[in-house]
CSV table of N, CA and C in Angstrom, one decimal:
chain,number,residue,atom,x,y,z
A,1,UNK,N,83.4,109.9,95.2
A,1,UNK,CA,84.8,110.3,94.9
A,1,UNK,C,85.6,110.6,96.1
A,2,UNK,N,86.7,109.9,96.2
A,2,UNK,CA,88.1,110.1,97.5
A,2,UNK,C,88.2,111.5,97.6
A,3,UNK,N,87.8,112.2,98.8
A,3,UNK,CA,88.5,114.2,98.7
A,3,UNK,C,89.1,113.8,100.0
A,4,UNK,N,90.5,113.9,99.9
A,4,UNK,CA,91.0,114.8,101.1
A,4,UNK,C,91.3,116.2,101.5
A,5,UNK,N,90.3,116.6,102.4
A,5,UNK,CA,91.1,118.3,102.6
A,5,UNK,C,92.0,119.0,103.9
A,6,UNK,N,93.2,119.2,103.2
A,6,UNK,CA,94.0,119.3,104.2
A,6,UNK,C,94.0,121.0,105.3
A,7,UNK,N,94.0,121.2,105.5
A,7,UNK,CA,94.1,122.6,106.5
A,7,UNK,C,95.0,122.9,107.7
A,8,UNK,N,95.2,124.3,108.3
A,8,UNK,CA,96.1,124.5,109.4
A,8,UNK,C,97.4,124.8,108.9
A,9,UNK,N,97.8,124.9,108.5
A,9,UNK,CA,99.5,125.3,108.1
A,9,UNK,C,99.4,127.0,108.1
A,10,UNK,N,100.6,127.1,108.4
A,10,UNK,CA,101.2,128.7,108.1
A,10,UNK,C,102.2,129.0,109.1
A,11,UNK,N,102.9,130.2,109.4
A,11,UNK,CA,103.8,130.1,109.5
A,11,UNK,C,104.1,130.9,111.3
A,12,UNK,N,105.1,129.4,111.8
A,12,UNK,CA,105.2,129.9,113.1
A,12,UNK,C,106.9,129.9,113.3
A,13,UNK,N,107.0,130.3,114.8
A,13,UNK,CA,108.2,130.4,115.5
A,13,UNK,C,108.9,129.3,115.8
A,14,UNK,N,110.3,129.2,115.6
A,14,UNK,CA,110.9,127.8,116.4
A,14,UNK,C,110.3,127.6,118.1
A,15,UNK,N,109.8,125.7,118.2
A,15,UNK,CA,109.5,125.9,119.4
A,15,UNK,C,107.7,125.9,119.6
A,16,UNK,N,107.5,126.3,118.7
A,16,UNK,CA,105.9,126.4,118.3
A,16,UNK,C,105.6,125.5,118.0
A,17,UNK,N,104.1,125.6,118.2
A,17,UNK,CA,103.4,124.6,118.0
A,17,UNK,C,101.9,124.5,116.5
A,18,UNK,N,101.8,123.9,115.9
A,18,UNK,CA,100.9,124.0,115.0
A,18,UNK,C,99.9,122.1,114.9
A,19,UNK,N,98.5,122.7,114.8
A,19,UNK,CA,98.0,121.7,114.2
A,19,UNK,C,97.4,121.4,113.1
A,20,UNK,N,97.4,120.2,112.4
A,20,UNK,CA,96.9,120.4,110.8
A,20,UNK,C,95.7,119.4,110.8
A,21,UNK,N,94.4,119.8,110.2
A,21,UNK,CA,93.2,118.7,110.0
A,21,UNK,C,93.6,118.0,108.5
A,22,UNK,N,92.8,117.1,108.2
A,22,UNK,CA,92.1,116.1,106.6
A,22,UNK,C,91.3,115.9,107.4
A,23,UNK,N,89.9,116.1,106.0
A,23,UNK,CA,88.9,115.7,106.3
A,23,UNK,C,89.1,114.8,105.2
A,24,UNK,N,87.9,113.9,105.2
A,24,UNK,CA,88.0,112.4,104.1
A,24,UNK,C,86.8,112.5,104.0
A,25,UNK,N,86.4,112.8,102.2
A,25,UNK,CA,85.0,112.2,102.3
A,25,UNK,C,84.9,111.4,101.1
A,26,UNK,N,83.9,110.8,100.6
A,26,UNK,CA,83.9,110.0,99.4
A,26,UNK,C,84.2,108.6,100.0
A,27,UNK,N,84.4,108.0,101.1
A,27,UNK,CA,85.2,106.5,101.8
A,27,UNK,C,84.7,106.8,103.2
A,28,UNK,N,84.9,105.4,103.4
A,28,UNK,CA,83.9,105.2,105.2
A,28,UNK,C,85.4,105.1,106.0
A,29,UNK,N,86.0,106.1,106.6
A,29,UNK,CA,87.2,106.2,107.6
A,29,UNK,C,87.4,105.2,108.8
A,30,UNK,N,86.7,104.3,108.4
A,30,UNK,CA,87.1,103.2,109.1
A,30,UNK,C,87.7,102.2,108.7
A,31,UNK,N,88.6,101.9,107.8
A,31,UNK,CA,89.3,100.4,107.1
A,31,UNK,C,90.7,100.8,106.9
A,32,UNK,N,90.4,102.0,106.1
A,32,UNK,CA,91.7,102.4,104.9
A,32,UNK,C,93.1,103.0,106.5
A,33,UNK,N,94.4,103.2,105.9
A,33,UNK,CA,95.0,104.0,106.8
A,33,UNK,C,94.8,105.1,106.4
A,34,UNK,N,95.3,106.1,107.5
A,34,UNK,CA,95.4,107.4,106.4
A,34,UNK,C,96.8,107.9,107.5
A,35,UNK,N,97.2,109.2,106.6
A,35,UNK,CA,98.6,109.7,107.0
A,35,UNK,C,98.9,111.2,106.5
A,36,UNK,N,100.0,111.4,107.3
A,36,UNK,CA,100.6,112.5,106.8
A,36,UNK,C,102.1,112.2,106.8
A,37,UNK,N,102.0,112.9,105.3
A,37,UNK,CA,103.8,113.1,104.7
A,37,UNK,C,104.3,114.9,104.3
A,38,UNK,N,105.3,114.9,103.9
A,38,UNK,CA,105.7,116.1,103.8
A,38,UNK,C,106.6,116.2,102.5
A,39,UNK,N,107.1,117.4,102.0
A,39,UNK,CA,108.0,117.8,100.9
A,39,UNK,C,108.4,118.7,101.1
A,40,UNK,N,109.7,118.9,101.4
A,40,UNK,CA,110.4,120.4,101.4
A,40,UNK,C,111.0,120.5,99.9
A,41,UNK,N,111.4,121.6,99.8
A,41,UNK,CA,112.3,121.9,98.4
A,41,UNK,C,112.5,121.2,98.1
A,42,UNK,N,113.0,120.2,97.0
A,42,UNK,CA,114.5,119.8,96.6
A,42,UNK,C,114.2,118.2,96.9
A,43,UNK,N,113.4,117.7,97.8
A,43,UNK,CA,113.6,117.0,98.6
A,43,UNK,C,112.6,115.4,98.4
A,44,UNK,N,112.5,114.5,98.6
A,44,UNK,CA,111.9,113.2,98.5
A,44,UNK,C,110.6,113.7,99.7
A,45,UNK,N,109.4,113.5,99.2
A,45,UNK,CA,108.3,113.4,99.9
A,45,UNK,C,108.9,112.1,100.8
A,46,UNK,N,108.1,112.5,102.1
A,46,UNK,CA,108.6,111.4,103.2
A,46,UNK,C,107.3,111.2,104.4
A,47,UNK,N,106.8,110.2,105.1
A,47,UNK,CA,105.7,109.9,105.8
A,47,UNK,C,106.4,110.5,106.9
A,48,UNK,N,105.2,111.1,107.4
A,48,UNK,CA,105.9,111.6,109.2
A,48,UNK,C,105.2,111.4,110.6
A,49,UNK,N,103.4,110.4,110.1
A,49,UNK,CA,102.9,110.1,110.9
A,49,UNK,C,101.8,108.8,110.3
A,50,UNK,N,101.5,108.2,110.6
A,50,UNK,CA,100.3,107.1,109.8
A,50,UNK,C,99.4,106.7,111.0
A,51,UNK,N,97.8,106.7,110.5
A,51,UNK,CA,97.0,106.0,111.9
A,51,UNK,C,96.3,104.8,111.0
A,52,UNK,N,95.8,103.8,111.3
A,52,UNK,CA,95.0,102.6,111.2
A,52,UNK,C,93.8,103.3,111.9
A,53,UNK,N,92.8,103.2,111.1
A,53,UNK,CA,91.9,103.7,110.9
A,53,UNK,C,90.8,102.5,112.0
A,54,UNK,N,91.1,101.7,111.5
A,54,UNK,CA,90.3,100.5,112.2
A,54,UNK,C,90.4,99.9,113.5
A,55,UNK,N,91.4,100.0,114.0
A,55,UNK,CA,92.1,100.0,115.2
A,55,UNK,C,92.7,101.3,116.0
A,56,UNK,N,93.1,102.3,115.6
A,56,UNK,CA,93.8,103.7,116.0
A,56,UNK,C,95.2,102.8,116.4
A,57,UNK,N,95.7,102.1,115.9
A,57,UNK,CA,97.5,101.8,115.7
A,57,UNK,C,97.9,103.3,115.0
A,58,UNK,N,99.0,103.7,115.6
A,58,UNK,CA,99.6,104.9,115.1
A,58,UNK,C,101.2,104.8,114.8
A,59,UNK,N,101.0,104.9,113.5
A,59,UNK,CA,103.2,105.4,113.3
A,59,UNK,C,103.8,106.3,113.5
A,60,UNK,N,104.8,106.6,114.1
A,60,UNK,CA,105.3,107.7,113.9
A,60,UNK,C,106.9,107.7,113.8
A,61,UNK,N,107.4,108.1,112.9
A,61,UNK,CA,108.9,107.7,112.5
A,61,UNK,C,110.1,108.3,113.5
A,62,UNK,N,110.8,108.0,113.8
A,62,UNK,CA,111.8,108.9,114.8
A,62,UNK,C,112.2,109.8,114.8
A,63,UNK,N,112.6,110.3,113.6
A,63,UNK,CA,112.9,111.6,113.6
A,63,UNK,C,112.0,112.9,113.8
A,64,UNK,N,110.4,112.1,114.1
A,64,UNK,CA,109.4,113.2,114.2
A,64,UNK,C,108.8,112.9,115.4
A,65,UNK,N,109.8,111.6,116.5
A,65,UNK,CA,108.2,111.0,117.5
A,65,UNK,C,108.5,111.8,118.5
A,66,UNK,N,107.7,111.7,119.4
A,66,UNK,CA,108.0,112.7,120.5
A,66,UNK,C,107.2,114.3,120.1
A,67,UNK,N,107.5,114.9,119.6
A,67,UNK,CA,107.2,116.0,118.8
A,67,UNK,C,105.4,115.8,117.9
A,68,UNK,N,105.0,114.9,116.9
A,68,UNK,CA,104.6,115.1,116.3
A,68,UNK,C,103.1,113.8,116.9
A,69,UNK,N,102.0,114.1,117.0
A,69,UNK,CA,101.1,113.5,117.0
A,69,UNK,C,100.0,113.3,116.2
A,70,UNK,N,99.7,111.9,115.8
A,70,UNK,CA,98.4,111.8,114.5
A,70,UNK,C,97.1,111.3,115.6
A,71,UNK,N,96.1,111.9,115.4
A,71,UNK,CA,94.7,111.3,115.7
A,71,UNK,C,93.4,111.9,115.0
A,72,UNK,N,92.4,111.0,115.8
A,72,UNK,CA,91.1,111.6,114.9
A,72,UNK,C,90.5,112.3,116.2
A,73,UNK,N,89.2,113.2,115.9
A,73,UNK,CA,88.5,114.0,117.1
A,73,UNK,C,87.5,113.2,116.6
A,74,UNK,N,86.6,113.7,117.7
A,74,UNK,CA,85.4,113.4,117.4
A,74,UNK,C,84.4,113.0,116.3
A,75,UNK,N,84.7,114.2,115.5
A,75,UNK,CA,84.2,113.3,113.3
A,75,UNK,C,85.1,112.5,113.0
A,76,UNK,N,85.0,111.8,113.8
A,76,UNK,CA,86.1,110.3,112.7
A,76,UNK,C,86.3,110.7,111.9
A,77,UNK,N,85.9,111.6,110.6
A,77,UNK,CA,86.5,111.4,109.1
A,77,UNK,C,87.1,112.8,109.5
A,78,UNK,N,87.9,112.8,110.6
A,78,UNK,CA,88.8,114.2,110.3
A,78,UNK,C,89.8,113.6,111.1
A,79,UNK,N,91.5,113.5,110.8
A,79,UNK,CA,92.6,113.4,111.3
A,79,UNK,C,93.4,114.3,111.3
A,80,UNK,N,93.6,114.6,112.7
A,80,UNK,CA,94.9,115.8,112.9
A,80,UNK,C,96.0,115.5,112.7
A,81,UNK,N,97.0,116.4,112.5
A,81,UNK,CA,98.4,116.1,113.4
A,81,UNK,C,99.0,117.5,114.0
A,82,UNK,N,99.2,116.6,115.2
A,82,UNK,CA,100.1,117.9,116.1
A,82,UNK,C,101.2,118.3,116.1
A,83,UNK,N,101.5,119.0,115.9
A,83,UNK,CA,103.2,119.1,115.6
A,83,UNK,C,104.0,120.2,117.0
A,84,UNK,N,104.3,119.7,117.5
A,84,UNK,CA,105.0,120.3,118.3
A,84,UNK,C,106.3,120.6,118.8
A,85,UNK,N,106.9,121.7,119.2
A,85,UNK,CA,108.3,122.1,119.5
A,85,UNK,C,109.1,122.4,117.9
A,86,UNK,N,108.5,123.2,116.7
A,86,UNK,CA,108.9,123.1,115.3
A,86,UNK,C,110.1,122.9,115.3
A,87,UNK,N,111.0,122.7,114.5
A,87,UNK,CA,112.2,123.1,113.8
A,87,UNK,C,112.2,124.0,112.7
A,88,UNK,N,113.2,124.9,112.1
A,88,UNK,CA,113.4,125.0,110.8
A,88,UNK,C,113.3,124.0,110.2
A,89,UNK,N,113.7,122.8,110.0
A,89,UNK,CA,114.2,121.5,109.6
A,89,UNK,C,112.5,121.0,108.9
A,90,UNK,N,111.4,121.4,110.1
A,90,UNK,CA,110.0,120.6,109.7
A,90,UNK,C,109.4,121.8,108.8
A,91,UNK,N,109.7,123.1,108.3
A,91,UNK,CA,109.3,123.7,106.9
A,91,UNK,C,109.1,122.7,105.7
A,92,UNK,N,108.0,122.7,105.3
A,92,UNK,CA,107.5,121.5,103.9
A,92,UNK,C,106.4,121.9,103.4
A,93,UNK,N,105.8,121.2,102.6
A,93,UNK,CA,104.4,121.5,102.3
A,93,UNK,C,104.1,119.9,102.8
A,94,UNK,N,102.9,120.0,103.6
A,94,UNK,CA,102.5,118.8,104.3
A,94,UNK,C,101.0,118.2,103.8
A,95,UNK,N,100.9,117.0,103.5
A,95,UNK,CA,100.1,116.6,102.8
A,95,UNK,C,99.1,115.3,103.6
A,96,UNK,N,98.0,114.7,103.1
A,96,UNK,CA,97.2,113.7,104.1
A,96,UNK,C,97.2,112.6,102.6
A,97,UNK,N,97.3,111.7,102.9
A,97,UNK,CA,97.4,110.7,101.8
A,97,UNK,C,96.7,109.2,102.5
A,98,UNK,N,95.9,108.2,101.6
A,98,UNK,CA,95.3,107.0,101.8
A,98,UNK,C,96.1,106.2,101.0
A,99,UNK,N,95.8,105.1,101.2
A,99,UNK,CA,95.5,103.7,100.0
A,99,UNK,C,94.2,103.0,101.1
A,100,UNK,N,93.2,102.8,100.3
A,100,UNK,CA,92.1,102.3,100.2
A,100,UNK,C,92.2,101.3,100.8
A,101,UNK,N,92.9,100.1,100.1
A,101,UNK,CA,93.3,99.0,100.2
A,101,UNK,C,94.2,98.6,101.5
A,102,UNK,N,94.5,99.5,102.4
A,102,UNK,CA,95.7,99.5,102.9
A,102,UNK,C,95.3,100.1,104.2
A,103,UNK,N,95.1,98.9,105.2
A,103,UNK,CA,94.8,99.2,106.8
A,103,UNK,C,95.6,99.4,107.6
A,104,UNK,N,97.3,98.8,107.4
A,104,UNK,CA,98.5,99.2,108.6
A,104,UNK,C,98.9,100.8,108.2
A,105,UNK,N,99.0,101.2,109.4
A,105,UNK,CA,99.3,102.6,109.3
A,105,UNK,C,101.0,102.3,109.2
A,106,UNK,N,101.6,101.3,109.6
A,106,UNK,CA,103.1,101.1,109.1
A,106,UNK,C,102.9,100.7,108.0
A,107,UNK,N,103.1,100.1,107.3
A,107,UNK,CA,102.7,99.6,105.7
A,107,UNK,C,103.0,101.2,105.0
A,108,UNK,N,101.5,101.8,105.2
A,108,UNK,CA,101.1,102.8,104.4
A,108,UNK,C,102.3,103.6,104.9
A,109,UNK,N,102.9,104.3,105.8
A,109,UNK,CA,103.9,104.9,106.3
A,109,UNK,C,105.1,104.7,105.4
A,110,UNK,N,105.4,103.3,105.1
A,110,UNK,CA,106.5,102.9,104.1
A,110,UNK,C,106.4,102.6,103.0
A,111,UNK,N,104.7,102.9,102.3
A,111,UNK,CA,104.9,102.8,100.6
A,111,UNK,C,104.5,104.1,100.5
A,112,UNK,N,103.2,103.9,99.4
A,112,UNK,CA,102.9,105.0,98.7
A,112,UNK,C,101.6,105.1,98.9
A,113,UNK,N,100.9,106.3,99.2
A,113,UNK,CA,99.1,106.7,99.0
A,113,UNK,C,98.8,106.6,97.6
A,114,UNK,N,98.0,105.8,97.9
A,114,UNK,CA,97.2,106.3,96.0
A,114,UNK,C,96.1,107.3,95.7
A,115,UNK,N,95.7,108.2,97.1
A,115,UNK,CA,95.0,109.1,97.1
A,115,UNK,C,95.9,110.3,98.2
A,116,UNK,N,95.7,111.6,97.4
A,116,UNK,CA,96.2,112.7,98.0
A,116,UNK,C,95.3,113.7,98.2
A,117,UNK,N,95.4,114.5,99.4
A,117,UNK,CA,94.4,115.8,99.4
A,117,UNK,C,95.5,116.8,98.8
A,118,UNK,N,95.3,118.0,98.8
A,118,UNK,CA,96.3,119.2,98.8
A,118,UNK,C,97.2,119.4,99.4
A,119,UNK,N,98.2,119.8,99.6
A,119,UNK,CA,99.6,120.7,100.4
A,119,UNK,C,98.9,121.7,101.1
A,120,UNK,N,99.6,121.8,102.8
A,120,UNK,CA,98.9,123.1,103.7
A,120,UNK,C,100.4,123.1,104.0
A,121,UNK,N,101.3,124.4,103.5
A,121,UNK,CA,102.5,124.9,103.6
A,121,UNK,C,102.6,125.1,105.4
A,122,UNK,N,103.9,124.9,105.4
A,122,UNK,CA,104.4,124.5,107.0
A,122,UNK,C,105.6,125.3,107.2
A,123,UNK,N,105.6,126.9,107.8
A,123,UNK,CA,107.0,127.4,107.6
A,123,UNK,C,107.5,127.5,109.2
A,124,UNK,N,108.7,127.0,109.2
A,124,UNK,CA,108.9,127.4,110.8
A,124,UNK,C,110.4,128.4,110.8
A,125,UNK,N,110.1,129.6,111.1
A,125,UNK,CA,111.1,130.4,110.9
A,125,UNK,C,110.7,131.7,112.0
A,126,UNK,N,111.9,132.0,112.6
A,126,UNK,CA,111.8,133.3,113.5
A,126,UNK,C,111.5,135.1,112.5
């Protein structure tokens, strides 16, 4: 069975820095992409980092690059992301999503996961 489990969120200062894990079990973390997206209020869930699992190819969309880094440590089946220098703007609930099927970390970046772990809330406020 696919588990993603997401962790690290809570709530920092503008300018701060936070990092968030997924672990993956249930699947061998080497084929599939995996990623992190986000949802604020109101708002269209949106991708903000994607890795290729198979290669470590990494996306990262522009309104997050610079700031925001995806990788794995050491347990391959765990993917960070670093988020750095917050905004108010990056408050969401942040999520780790796969498709199985689905090795480009751009690809996955621009559709949809068909597997989701949980929401680890992201507040960035003074």
């Amino acid at each position: 069975q696919v588990q993603l489990q997401a962790s690290g969120g809570g709530l920092v200062q503008p300018g701060g820095s936070l990092r968030l894990s997924c672990a993956a079990s249930g699947f061998t973390l080497n084929r599939p992409a995996i990623g992190w997206f986000r949802q604020a209020p109101g708002q269209e869930r949106e991708a903000v980092a994607c890795l290729s699992t198979n290669n470590e190819i990494t996306y990262v969309p522009d309104f997050v690059k610079g700031r925001f880094t995806i990788f794995r440590g050491e347990a391959k089946n765990v993917v960070y992301l670093q988020m750095d220098n917050l905004r108010p703007e990056d408050t969401a609930v942040y999520y780790c999503g796969t498709d199985l099927g689905q090795a480009s970390s751009y690809a996955l970046c621009h559709g949809r996961p068909t597997e989701w772990g949980q929401g680890t809330q992201v507040t960035v406020s003074s």
